[in-house]
Every structure is written in structure tokens, then in C-alpha cells.
Coordinates of C-alpha atoms in Angstrom, one line a residue:
M1 CA -13.1 14.0 23.0
L2 CA -10.1 11.8 22.2
E3 CA -7.2 13.4 20.4
L4 CA -4.6 11.2 18.7
Y5 CA -1.7 13.0 16.9
G6 CA -3.9 16.1 16.5
T7 CA -6.9 14.3 15.2
K8 CA -10.0 14.6 17.4
L9 CA -12.4 11.8 17.7
E10 CA -15.8 11.3 19.2
S11 CA -15.6 7.6 19.5
R12 CA -13.2 5.7 21.9
L13 CA -13.8 2.4 20.1
L14 CA -11.4 1.4 17.4
L15 CA -12.2 -1.6 15.2
G16 CA -10.1 -4.2 13.4
T17 CA -11.4 -5.3 10.0
A18 CA -10.1 -9.0 9.9
R19 CA -12.0 -12.2 10.1
Y20 CA -15.5 -10.9 9.6
P21 CA -17.9 -13.4 7.9
S22 CA -18.6 -11.0 5.0
P23 CA -17.9 -7.5 3.8
A24 CA -21.5 -6.6 4.5
V25 CA -21.2 -7.7 8.1
L26 CA -18.0 -5.7 8.5
T27 CA -19.7 -2.6 7.1
E28 CA -22.6 -3.0 9.5
A29 CA -20.4 -3.7 12.5
V30 CA -18.4 -0.5 11.9
R31 CA -21.6 1.5 11.8
A32 CA -23.1 -0.2 14.9
A33 CA -19.8 0.5 16.7
R34 CA -19.8 4.1 15.6
A35 CA -16.2 3.6 15.0
E36 CA -14.1 6.5 13.5
V37 CA -10.9 4.5 13.2
V38 CA -10.4 1.1 11.6
T39 CA -7.2 -0.9 11.4
V40 CA -6.0 -2.8 8.3
A41 CA -3.3 -5.4 8.1
L42 CA -1.6 -4.6 4.9
R43 CA 0.4 -7.9 4.6
R44 CA -2.7 -10.1 5.3
E45 CA -5.3 -8.4 3.1
S46 CA -3.2 -7.6 -0.1
G47 CA -2.4 -11.3 -1.0
G48 CA -4.0 -11.0 -4.4
E49 CA -4.3 -8.0 -6.6
R50 CA -8.0 -8.2 -7.4
R51 CA -8.9 -9.3 -3.9
G52 CA -6.9 -6.4 -2.5
E53 CA -8.6 -3.9 -4.7
G54 CA -12.0 -5.1 -3.5
F55 CA -10.9 -4.9 0.1
W56 CA -9.7 -1.4 -0.3
S57 CA -12.9 -0.4 -1.9
I58 CA -14.8 -1.7 1.1
I59 CA -12.6 0.1 3.6
R60 CA -13.0 3.4 1.7
G61 CA -16.7 3.0 1.9
L62 CA -16.6 2.9 5.7
N63 CA -15.9 6.6 5.9
A64 CA -13.5 6.0 8.8
R65 CA -9.9 6.9 9.3
V66 CA -7.6 4.0 8.4
L67 CA -4.8 3.0 10.8
P68 CA -2.6 0.5 8.8
N69 CA -0.7 -2.0 10.8
T70 CA 2.4 -4.2 10.5
A71 CA 0.7 -7.4 11.8
G72 CA 2.8 -10.5 11.1
C73 CA 6.1 -8.7 11.1
H74 CA 8.8 -10.4 13.2
S75 CA 11.7 -8.0 12.5
V76 CA 12.6 -4.3 12.3
K77 CA 13.2 -4.5 8.6
E78 CA 9.9 -6.2 8.0
A79 CA 7.9 -3.8 10.0
V80 CA 9.6 -0.6 8.5
T81 CA 9.2 -1.9 5.0
T82 CA 5.5 -2.7 5.6
A83 CA 5.0 0.8 7.1
H84 CA 6.5 2.4 3.9
M85 CA 4.1 0.3 1.8
A86 CA 1.1 1.3 3.9
R87 CA 2.0 5.0 3.7
E88 CA 2.0 4.7 -0.1
V89 CA -1.2 2.7 -0.3
F90 CA -3.3 4.7 2.1
A91 CA -1.6 8.1 1.9
T92 CA -1.3 8.3 5.7
T93 CA 1.5 8.8 8.2
W94 CA -0.4 6.8 10.8
I95 CA 0.9 3.3 11.5
K96 CA 0.1 0.7 14.1
L97 CA 3.5 -0.8 14.8
E98 CA 3.8 -4.5 15.6
V99 CA 7.1 -6.4 15.8
I100 CA 6.2 -9.9 17.2
G101 CA 8.8 -11.6 19.3
E102 CA 7.1 -14.8 20.4
D103 CA 4.8 -16.9 18.4
D104 CA 2.6 -18.6 21.0
T105 CA 1.5 -15.4 22.7
L106 CA 2.3 -13.1 19.9
Q107 CA 4.0 -10.9 22.5
P108 CA 5.8 -7.9 21.1
D109 CA 9.6 -7.9 20.8
P110 CA 10.4 -4.8 22.9
F111 CA 13.9 -4.3 21.4
G112 CA 12.8 -4.6 17.8
L113 CA 9.7 -2.4 18.6
A114 CA 11.7 0.4 20.1
E115 CA 14.2 0.4 17.2
A116 CA 11.5 0.4 14.6
A117 CA 9.6 3.1 16.3
R118 CA 12.7 5.2 16.4
L119 CA 13.3 4.8 12.7
L120 CA 9.7 5.4 11.7
C121 CA 9.2 8.5 14.0
A122 CA 12.4 10.0 12.5
E123 CA 10.9 9.6 9.0
G124 CA 7.7 11.5 10.0
F125 CA 5.5 8.5 10.8
E126 CA 2.9 8.9 13.6
V127 CA 3.4 5.6 15.3
F128 CA 0.9 3.7 17.4
P129 CA 3.1 0.9 19.0
Y130 CA 1.5 -2.4 20.1
T131 CA 3.4 -3.0 23.3
T132 CA 3.1 -4.7 26.8
E133 CA 2.4 -2.9 30.0
D134 CA 6.1 -2.7 30.8
L135 CA 7.0 0.8 32.1
V136 CA 10.6 0.8 30.8
V137 CA 9.5 -0.2 27.3
A138 CA 6.9 2.5 27.4
E139 CA 9.5 5.1 28.3
R140 CA 11.7 3.9 25.4
L141 CA 8.9 4.2 22.9
L142 CA 8.0 7.7 24.1
S143 CA 11.6 8.7 23.9
A144 CA 11.7 7.3 20.4
G145 CA 9.0 9.9 19.4
C146 CA 5.7 7.9 20.0
R147 CA 2.9 10.1 21.3
V148 CA 0.4 7.2 21.8
L149 CA 0.9 3.8 23.3
M150 CA -1.2 0.6 22.7
P151 CA -0.6 -1.8 25.5
W152 CA -2.1 -5.3 25.4
G153 CA -4.7 -6.4 27.8
S154 CA -3.8 -10.0 27.2
P155 CA -2.6 -12.0 24.1
I156 CA -4.1 -11.2 20.7
G157 CA -7.4 -13.0 20.2
S158 CA -7.4 -14.7 23.6
G159 CA -10.5 -12.9 25.0
R160 CA -9.0 -13.0 28.5
G161 CA -9.4 -9.3 29.2
L162 CA -7.1 -7.4 31.4
N163 CA -4.6 -9.9 32.7
N164 CA -2.3 -7.6 34.7
L165 CA -4.4 -5.1 36.4
F166 CA -1.4 -3.9 38.6
G167 CA 0.8 -3.4 35.6
L168 CA -1.9 -1.6 33.6
T169 CA -2.8 0.6 36.5
A170 CA 0.8 1.5 37.1
L171 CA 1.2 2.4 33.4
R172 CA -1.8 4.7 33.5
A173 CA -0.5 6.4 36.6
H174 CA 3.1 6.8 35.3
F175 CA 2.0 8.4 32.0
P176 CA -1.1 10.4 32.8
A177 CA -0.9 12.7 29.8
V178 CA -0.2 10.0 27.2
P179 CA -3.2 8.5 25.2
L180 CA -3.3 4.8 26.1
I181 CA -5.3 2.4 24.0
I182 CA -5.9 -1.2 25.2
D183 CA -5.1 -3.3 22.2
A184 CA -5.6 -7.1 22.2
G185 CA -7.2 -9.6 24.5
I186 CA -10.5 -7.9 25.1
G187 CA -13.2 -10.6 24.9
V188 CA -16.5 -9.1 26.1
P189 CA -18.0 -5.5 26.6
S190 CA -17.4 -5.6 30.4
H191 CA -13.6 -5.8 29.7
A192 CA -13.8 -2.7 27.6
A193 CA -15.8 -0.9 30.2
R194 CA -13.2 -1.9 32.8
A195 CA -10.4 -0.4 30.7
L196 CA -12.2 2.9 30.3
E197 CA -13.0 2.9 34.1
L198 CA -9.3 2.5 34.8
G199 CA -8.6 5.6 32.8
F200 CA -7.5 4.2 29.5
D201 CA -8.5 6.4 26.6
A202 CA -9.8 3.9 24.2
V203 CA -9.9 0.2 23.1
L204 CA -9.2 -1.6 19.9
I205 CA -11.4 -4.6 19.2
N206 CA -11.3 -7.1 16.4
T207 CA -11.8 -10.8 17.3
A208 CA -14.4 -10.4 20.0
I209 CA -16.6 -8.6 17.5
A210 CA -15.8 -10.3 14.2
Q211 CA -16.0 -13.8 15.6
A212 CA -19.2 -13.3 17.7
R213 CA -22.4 -15.1 16.8
D214 CA -23.8 -11.7 15.9
P215 CA -21.0 -9.3 15.1
V216 CA -23.3 -6.3 14.5
G217 CA -25.0 -6.8 17.8
M218 CA -21.7 -7.2 19.6
A219 CA -20.3 -4.1 18.1
A220 CA -23.3 -2.1 19.4
A221 CA -22.7 -3.7 22.8
F222 CA -19.0 -2.7 22.8
A223 CA -20.0 0.9 21.8
Q224 CA -22.3 1.1 24.9
A225 CA -19.7 -0.4 27.1
V226 CA -17.1 2.1 26.1
E227 CA -19.4 4.9 26.7
A228 CA -20.4 3.6 30.1
G229 CA -16.8 3.0 31.2
R230 CA -15.8 6.5 30.2
A231 CA -18.8 8.1 31.9
A232 CA -18.0 6.1 35.1
R233 CA -14.4 7.2 35.0
L234 CA -15.4 10.8 34.8
A235 CA -18.0 10.4 37.5
G236 CA -15.4 9.2 40.0
P237 CA -15.9 5.6 41.2
I238 CA -15.5 4.9 44.9
E239 CA -12.4 3.2 46.1
P240 CA -12.6 -0.4 47.0
R241 CA -12.7 -1.2 50.8
D242 CA -11.8 -4.1 52.8
L243 CA -14.6 -3.8 55.3
A244 CA -18.3 -3.1 55.0
E245 CA -19.7 0.4 55.2
P246 CA -23.4 0.9 55.8
S247 CA -25.1 2.7 52.9
T248 CA -28.1 3.6 55.1
P249 CA -27.5 6.3 57.8
V250 CA -27.9 5.1 61.4
I251 CA -28.3 8.5 63.1
G252 CA -31.8 8.9 64.5
T253 CA -32.8 5.3 64.0
A254 CA -34.1 3.1 66.7
F255 CA -31.7 0.7 68.4
R256 CA -31.9 -2.0 71.0
G257 CA -30.6 -1.5 74.5

């Protein structure tokens, strides 16, 4: 069971709610994924009052825990203000914190991220920071009060999977007791399975499901992949080897002289 800030969850698949072809498809995809947590970008989805009210109604109907995020924020002030708005709208102290520092890759700004995390944690927010796999940044975020980290696999929406296996593996090894959720860049179910096999606690998926030809079918596929990856991790995968090792015993078998 996954525990995030004291909340226990059965599912290790979190879903984003943007870019689905219709509200009905979004609803069915969340059900197919068996997701218990969905993220909502407050800035993007509240552009018009009537449109926003309709969207909130859909989200409430999903019967999932809402994790608001600060997507699109490029400064500490923007991110903190958006977090305050999200707390009022959703009556939750959970916030997925994004402070973007580079537009082409949407890479997080580590300095702004750490500062915003410090301010929000001090105000009682339970912060889920979207970060890179950098160990120093991770340490700063934990020191600021974060108890969960959300490192990227690769740039948002790229579908490239886990770009830096060395860095991600090091992050997992350095912080064995911290819940780590791969956020961004997952493109296919095998990427999600790999993340869980490496020991990450969960994955957050949006584009790979929402923009698939069949979002509902893809959501179900990701749910299966996450379960398989977690089961494999618990079962204890063999270590990679440089040389072959026979899988069939040779003792007692005939041999040529």
C-alpha cells in the first residue's frame, strides 16, 4: 500500500486530467486506471467561470483525491499564489508544486522550487514537488519540509521514458524511505513498469493516456503495467550480467570426450 502524507492508497497510478477528448473519456479513463488521485491544473482549467464550474463538477464525480498543481508557473510568487487559490477551491492542503525554469524542456527551476516549497511547507501545505533527479535539489526539498518527491523521467509530454537511469537509480538509493513518484515523460506502459521495477513508488501519467488513440484502453494498460512492475520489484529481479550463465543444469548430463 502506498502512503502519501498519511493517506493510504491502493493504486500506484496517478492520473492527470488535461487534454482528454471529452469529459466522458476522462471519466472512463480514470475508472479504467483505477486511479485514486488525479491532478488538476488550476490556472489552465479555470479560464472561464462557467467552464470552470463544469470542470469541477466532473472532477468531483470521479470520486478520487484531487492533487491541484501549479502548472504554468514560472516564479515563486506565481506558484505560491496559485497554491493558495487551490487550497481555497479544493479544500485541500495537497499541492503539486511546479516552478518552471526553462521553456523548451519545461525543466523545473531548482532555486525557485526549493524556495516555494519552503514557504508552502511553513504554511501547512503538503507539497509534492516536480523536480529533476538531482540529489542536491532533492535534499534541499526534503529539508524544506517536503515528504514526497516527484522527479521527472524526461521532459513533460515527451514520451521518452526514463532518460537518466543512473541518476534516477542513485536518487532511489539515496532516499530509500522517501516516496518517489515518477512525473513526466512516461510514454508507454513499459516505461511505467520499469519505474516500479527500479523501486519508485508510483507514476503520474497524463499525455500518454489522454492523447492515445484509445485513452480508456491505454489507461487500463498502464494500470496493469504498474501492478506488474511493483510485483516484479517485490519478487526480486536478478542482477544483469556481462556473461552468459546456463539456465539448464549440466551436472549429470552427457558430454563429449
